PDB file of C-alpha atoms in Angstrom:
ATOM      1  CA  MET S 106     105.353-110.023  79.111  1.00 82.00           C
ATOM      2  CA  ASN S 107     103.840-112.648  76.836  1.00 95.00           C
ATOM      3  CA  SER S 108     101.879-111.751  73.707  1.00 96.00           C
ATOM      4  CA  ASN S 109      98.451-112.585  75.166  1.00 96.00           C
ATOM      5  CA  THR S 110      99.075-110.347  78.172  1.00 97.00           C
ATOM      6  CA  ARG S 111     100.200-107.551  75.855  1.00 97.00           C
ATOM      7  CA  LEU S 112      97.060-107.975  73.752  1.00 98.00           C
ATOM      8  CA  GLN S 113      94.833-107.875  76.815  1.00 98.00           C
ATOM      9  CA  MET S 114      96.575-104.740  78.104  1.00 98.00           C
ATOM     10  CA  ILE S 115      96.024-102.986  74.775  1.00 98.00           C
ATOM     11  CA  LEU S 116      92.360-103.978  74.483  1.00 98.00           C
ATOM     12  CA  ALA S 117      91.147-103.794  78.091  1.00 97.00           C
ATOM     13  CA  ASP S 118      90.378-100.059  78.282  1.00 96.00           C
ATOM     14  CA  THR S 119      89.062 -99.671  74.749  1.00 97.00           C
ATOM     15  CA  PRO S 120      85.647-100.231  73.173  1.00 98.00           C
ATOM     16  CA  VAL S 121      86.671-103.887  72.720  1.00 98.00           C
ATOM     17  CA  GLY S 122      87.126-104.311  76.465  1.00 98.00           C
ATOM     18  CA  ILE S 123      83.858-102.493  77.102  1.00 97.00           C
ATOM     19  CA  VAL S 124      81.674-104.693  74.866  1.00 98.00           C
ATOM     20  CA  LEU S 125      83.258-108.052  75.785  1.00 98.00           C
ATOM     21  CA  PRO S 126      81.190-108.514  78.990  1.00 98.00           C
ATOM     22  CA  ALA S 127      77.965-107.804  77.072  1.00 98.00           C
ATOM     23  CA  ILE S 128      78.904-110.342  74.397  1.00 98.00           C
ATOM     24  CA  ALA S 129      79.709-112.897  77.101  1.00 98.00           C
ATOM     25  CA  GLN S 130      76.252-112.395  78.628  1.00 97.00           C
ATOM     26  CA  LEU S 131      74.640-113.492  75.343  1.00 97.00           C
ATOM     27  CA  ASN S 132      75.841-117.046  76.077  1.00 94.00           C
ATOM     28  CA  LEU S 133      76.494-117.778  72.409  1.00 97.00           C
ATOM     29  CA  PRO S 134      78.129-121.186  72.037  1.00 96.00           C
ATOM     30  CA  ASN S 135      81.882-121.103  71.474  1.00 97.00           C
ATOM     31  CA  TRP S 136      81.970-117.387  70.658  1.00 98.00           C
ATOM     32  CA  TRP S 137      84.919-115.151  69.847  1.00 98.00           C
ATOM     33  CA  LEU S 138      85.198-111.449  69.106  1.00 98.00           C
ATOM     34  CA  ALA S 139      87.660-111.278  66.236  1.00 98.00           C
ATOM     35  CA  GLY S 140      88.434-109.347  63.093  1.00 96.00           C
ATOM     36  CA  GLY S 141      88.810-105.659  62.471  1.00 97.00           C
ATOM     37  CA  ALA S 142      87.776-104.376  65.892  1.00 98.00           C
ATOM     38  CA  VAL S 143      90.638-106.268  67.515  1.00 98.00           C
ATOM     39  CA  ARG S 144      93.139-105.652  64.703  1.00 98.00           C
ATOM     40  CA  ASN S 145      92.422-101.949  64.261  1.00 98.00           C
ATOM     41  CA  THR S 146      92.395-101.244  67.998  1.00 98.00           C
ATOM     42  CA  VAL S 147      95.837-102.810  68.294  1.00 98.00           C
ATOM     43  CA  TRP S 148      97.208-101.004  65.243  1.00 98.00           C
ATOM     44  CA  HIS S 149      95.820 -97.679  66.448  1.00 96.00           C
ATOM     45  CA  SER S 150      97.451 -98.272  69.841  1.00 97.00           C
ATOM     46  CA  ILE S 151     100.820 -99.123  68.292  1.00 97.00           C
ATOM     47  CA  PHE S 152     100.927 -96.636  65.412  1.00 97.00           C
ATOM     48  CA  GLY S 153      98.903 -93.756  66.864  1.00 95.00           C
ATOM     49  CA  ALA S 154      96.307 -91.402  65.474  1.00 89.00           C
ATOM     50  CA  GLU S 155      97.960 -91.287  62.054  1.00 91.00           C
ATOM     51  CA  CYS S 156      96.782 -94.866  61.577  1.00 94.00           C
ATOM     52  CA  GLY S 157      93.290 -94.124  60.300  1.00 94.00           C
ATOM     53  CA  LEU S 158      91.861 -97.584  60.857  1.00 95.00           C
ATOM     54  CA  GLY S 159      89.080 -97.575  63.429  1.00 94.00           C
ATOM     55  CA  ILE S 160      86.341 -99.912  64.543  1.00 96.00           C
ATOM     56  CA  LYS S 161      83.767-100.252  61.773  1.00 96.00           C
ATOM     57  CA  ASP S 162      81.953-103.058  63.560  1.00 98.00           C
ATOM     58  CA  PHE S 163      82.426-105.808  66.093  1.00 98.00           C
ATOM     59  CA  ASP S 164      82.711-109.242  64.414  1.00 97.00           C
ATOM     60  CA  ILE S 165      81.321-111.918  66.722  1.00 98.00           C
ATOM     61  CA  ALA S 166      81.697-115.496  65.539  1.00 97.00           C
ATOM     62  CA  PHE S 167      80.100-118.467  67.255  1.00 97.00           C
ATOM     63  CA  PHE S 168      79.242-122.076  66.440  1.00 96.00           C
ATOM     64  CA  ASP S 169      75.837-123.705  66.858  1.00 95.00           C
ATOM     65  CA  ILE S 170      75.151-126.590  64.477  1.00 92.00           C
ATOM     66  CA  ASN S 171      71.409-126.323  65.200  1.00 89.00           C
ATOM     67  CA  GLY S 172      71.319-122.527  65.098  1.00 83.00           C
ATOM     68  CA  ASN S 173      69.684-120.280  62.531  1.00 81.00           C
ATOM     69  CA  ARG S 174      69.842-116.673  61.341  1.00 85.00           C
ATOM     70  CA  SER S 175      67.298-115.535  63.958  1.00 90.00           C
ATOM     71  CA  GLN S 176      69.880-116.393  66.632  1.00 92.00           C
ATOM     72  CA  GLU S 177      72.348-114.022  64.964  1.00 94.00           C
ATOM     73  CA  GLN S 178      69.716-111.304  64.621  1.00 96.00           C
ATOM     74  CA  ALA S 179      68.625-111.578  68.269  1.00 97.00           C
ATOM     75  CA  ALA S 180      72.216-111.279  69.500  1.00 97.00           C
ATOM     76  CA  LYS S 181      72.820-108.293  67.230  1.00 98.00           C
ATOM     77  CA  ALA S 182      69.597-106.604  68.423  1.00 98.00           C
ATOM     78  CA  THR S 183      70.538-107.082  72.089  1.00 98.00           C
ATOM     79  CA  LEU S 184      74.002-105.605  71.589  1.00 98.00           C
ATOM     80  CA  THR S 185      72.676-102.736  69.465  1.00 98.00           C
ATOM     81  CA  GLU S 186      70.183-101.864  72.187  1.00 98.00           C
ATOM     82  CA  GLN S 187      73.013-101.684  74.741  1.00 98.00           C
ATOM     83  CA  TYR S 188      75.450 -99.895  72.408  1.00 98.00           C
ATOM     84  CA  PRO S 189      73.343 -97.962  69.877  1.00 98.00           C
ATOM     85  CA  ASP S 190      76.337 -96.105  68.430  1.00 97.00           C
ATOM     86  CA  ASP S 191      78.163 -99.302  67.486  1.00 98.00           C
ATOM     87  CA  GLN S 192      77.695-101.877  64.729  1.00 98.00           C
ATOM     88  CA  PHE S 193      77.717-105.616  65.377  1.00 98.00           C
ATOM     89  CA  ASP S 194      78.192-108.439  62.881  1.00 96.00           C
ATOM     90  CA  VAL S 195      77.180-111.722  64.531  1.00 97.00           C
ATOM     91  CA  LYS S 196      77.747-114.871  62.476  1.00 94.00           C
ATOM     92  CA  ASN S 197      77.178-118.543  63.216  1.00 94.00           C
ATOM     93  CA  GLN S 198      80.158-120.281  61.639  1.00 92.00           C
ATOM     94  CA  ALA S 199      78.124-123.520  61.470  1.00 90.00           C
ATOM     95  CA  SER S 200      75.765-121.998  58.905  1.00 85.00           C
ATOM     96  CA  PHE S 201      78.263-119.762  57.109  1.00 73.00           C
ATOM     97  CA  ALA S 202      78.629-122.041  54.080  1.00 63.00           C
ATOM     98  CA  ARG S 203      74.852-122.175  53.587  1.00 65.00           C
ATOM     99  CA  TRP S 204      74.593-118.490  52.759  1.00 60.00           C
ATOM    100  CA  ARG S 205      78.165-117.645  51.677  1.00 60.00           C
ATOM    101  CA  LEU S 206      78.552-119.397  48.338  1.00 56.00           C
ATOM    102  CA  GLY S 207      81.824-121.125  47.638  1.00 60.00           C
ATOM    103  CA  ARG S 208      82.694-121.698  51.289  1.00 67.00           C
ATOM    104  CA  ARG S 209      83.211-125.108  52.809  1.00 78.00           C
ATOM    105  CA  PRO S 210      81.311-125.940  55.994  1.00 85.00           C
ATOM    106  CA  TYR S 211      83.243-125.089  59.140  1.00 90.00           C
ATOM    107  CA  THR S 212      83.591-127.553  61.996  1.00 92.00           C
ATOM    108  CA  SER S 213      84.027-124.953  64.760  1.00 95.00           C
ATOM    109  CA  THR S 214      84.275-121.232  65.369  1.00 96.00           C
ATOM    110  CA  GLU S 215      88.040-121.577  65.359  1.00 97.00           C
ATOM    111  CA  ASP S 216      87.926-123.336  61.984  1.00 94.00           C
ATOM    112  CA  GLY S 217      86.036-120.369  60.536  1.00 93.00           C
ATOM    113  CA  ILE S 218      88.291-117.688  62.051  1.00 96.00           C
ATOM    114  CA  THR S 219      91.391-119.533  60.826  1.00 96.00           C
ATOM    115  CA  GLU S 220      90.163-118.905  57.280  1.00 92.00           C
ATOM    116  CA  TRP S 221      89.594-115.169  57.636  1.00 92.00           C
ATOM    117  CA  LEU S 222      91.479-113.073  55.083  1.00 94.00           C
ATOM    118  CA  HIS S 223      94.579-112.002  57.011  1.00 97.00           C
ATOM    119  CA  THR S 224      96.627-113.387  59.878  1.00 98.00           C
ATOM    120  CA  ALA S 225      96.293-110.149  61.876  1.00 98.00           C
ATOM    121  CA  THR S 226      92.506-110.372  61.484  1.00 97.00           C
ATOM    122  CA  ALA S 227      92.299-114.022  62.573  1.00 98.00           C
ATOM    123  CA  VAL S 228      92.717-113.118  66.237  1.00 98.00           C
ATOM    124  CA  GLY S 229      89.930-113.859  68.698  1.00 98.00           C
ATOM    125  CA  VAL S 230      89.325-112.674  72.238  1.00 98.00           C
ATOM    126  CA  ARG S 231      86.588-113.530  74.710  1.00 98.00           C
ATOM    127  CA  LEU S 232      85.777-113.729  78.395  1.00 98.00           C
ATOM    128  CA  ASP S 233      85.185-117.073  80.074  1.00 96.00           C
ATOM    129  CA  THR S 234      82.424-117.632  82.637  1.00 93.00           C
ATOM    130  CA  GLN S 235      84.685-116.229  85.375  1.00 95.00           C
ATOM    131  CA  GLY S 236      85.394-113.071  83.353  1.00 95.00           C
ATOM    132  CA  GLU S 237      88.945-114.132  82.478  1.00 97.00           C
ATOM    133  CA  TRP S 238      90.320-113.244  79.052  1.00 98.00           C
ATOM    134  CA  GLN S 239      90.883-116.054  76.550  1.00 98.00           C
ATOM    135  CA  PHE S 240      92.679-115.825  73.220  1.00 98.00           C
ATOM    136  CA  PHE S 241      92.548-117.644  69.896  1.00 98.00           C
ATOM    137  CA  THR S 242      95.594-116.859  67.761  1.00 98.00           C
ATOM    138  CA  PRO S 243      96.084-119.538  65.100  1.00 98.00           C
ATOM    139  CA  TYR S 244      98.893-117.581  63.420  1.00 98.00           C
ATOM    140  CA  GLY S 245     100.353-116.044  66.568  1.00 98.00           C
ATOM    141  CA  LEU S 246     100.460-112.313  67.238  1.00 98.00           C
ATOM    142  CA  ASP S 247     103.715-111.264  65.539  1.00 98.00           C
ATOM    143  CA  ASP S 248     101.956-109.982  62.401  1.00 98.00           C
ATOM    144  CA  LEU S 249      99.385-108.078  64.452  1.00 98.00           C
ATOM    145  CA  PHE S 250     101.982-106.409  66.678  1.00 98.00           C
ATOM    146  CA  GLY S 251     104.348-105.845  63.751  1.00 98.00           C
ATOM    147  CA  GLY S 252     101.763-104.205  61.493  1.00 98.00           C
ATOM    148  CA  ILE S 253     102.227-106.915  58.879  1.00 98.00           C
ATOM    149  CA  ILE S 254      99.455-107.658  56.404  1.00 98.00           C
ATOM    150  CA  ARG S 255      99.701-111.307  55.402  1.00 98.00           C
ATOM    151  CA  PRO S 256      96.933-113.386  53.828  1.00 97.00           C
ATOM    152  CA  THR S 257      96.050-116.574  55.637  1.00 96.00           C
ATOM    153  CA  PRO S 258      96.990-119.756  53.756  1.00 96.00           C
ATOM    154  CA  ALA S 259      93.427-120.101  52.428  1.00 91.00           C
ATOM    155  CA  HIS S 260      93.612-116.632  50.842  1.00 93.00           C
ATOM    156  CA  THR S 261      97.151-116.373  49.468  1.00 93.00           C
ATOM    157  CA  HIS S 262      95.831-115.915  45.925  1.00 92.00           C
ATOM    158  CA  ASN S 263      92.530-114.226  46.799  1.00 90.00           C
ATOM    159  CA  SER S 264      92.068-110.822  45.168  1.00 93.00           C
ATOM    160  CA  ASP S 265      89.804-109.749  48.056  1.00 92.00           C
ATOM    161  CA  ALA S 266      92.709-110.186  50.480  1.00 93.00           C
ATOM    162  CA  HIS S 267      94.996-108.135  48.249  1.00 94.00           C
ATOM    163  CA  ASN S 268      92.385-105.391  47.718  1.00 95.00           C
ATOM    164  CA  LYS S 269      91.697-105.126  51.434  1.00 95.00           C
ATOM    165  CA  ALA S 270      95.447-104.969  52.116  1.00 95.00           C
ATOM    166  CA  SER S 271      95.678-101.974  49.772  1.00 95.00           C
ATOM    167  CA  THR S 272      92.910-100.238  51.727  1.00 95.00           C
ATOM    168  CA  PHE S 273      94.756-100.879  54.996  1.00 97.00           C
ATOM    169  CA  LEU S 274      97.970 -99.405  53.584  1.00 96.00           C
ATOM    170  CA  GLN S 275      96.164 -96.267  52.384  1.00 96.00           C
ATOM    171  CA  LYS S 276      94.689 -95.642  55.831  1.00 96.00           C
ATOM    172  CA  CYS S 277      97.716 -96.638  57.901  1.00 96.00           C
ATOM    173  CA  PRO S 278     101.078 -95.959  56.208  1.00 93.00           C
ATOM    174  CA  TYR S 279     103.033 -97.715  58.977  1.00 95.00           C
ATOM    175  CA  LEU S 280     101.752-101.131  57.921  1.00 97.00           C
ATOM    176  CA  ARG S 281     103.632-103.356  55.511  1.00 96.00           C
ATOM    177  CA  LEU S 282     102.864-106.292  53.299  1.00 95.00           C
ATOM    178  CA  ALA S 283     104.392-109.655  54.075  1.00 91.00           C
TER     179      ALA S 283
END
């Protein structure tokens, strides 16, 4: 079984698999669900209930060069109405640098996700227009499946990446630092 198939099998019958069709219906341009919801669902599946990392929110990244914050807010409101017990963080990667000081402008959703803090967090999933799963894994899936916390190249010396890694280790003792 290849890594993408394994990832899909893990995520399909979880909250991630449940919200993906609703996200797809938003028709956000070049969207991906990535980040902690994907990472923590996989780690919980692999390491069990003793891995205390759950879904805090669903990170949805998209890219619309002409978009604005109201687009993010409308998508979040729609998802919150459908899933009132869940949190959604919807961000247009095209405008990220305008409100997140010190960031360079991204050229695509994938460009933004590639610069997320850790390799196991920079994993995107989505459904295409036919409902088929698609995957964006710029660093592969070995770190995710192996429980390895590794900063992405952009964050090798970033204290935020190291602090977050410490939090992961406290909540899930089966993880290890690269």
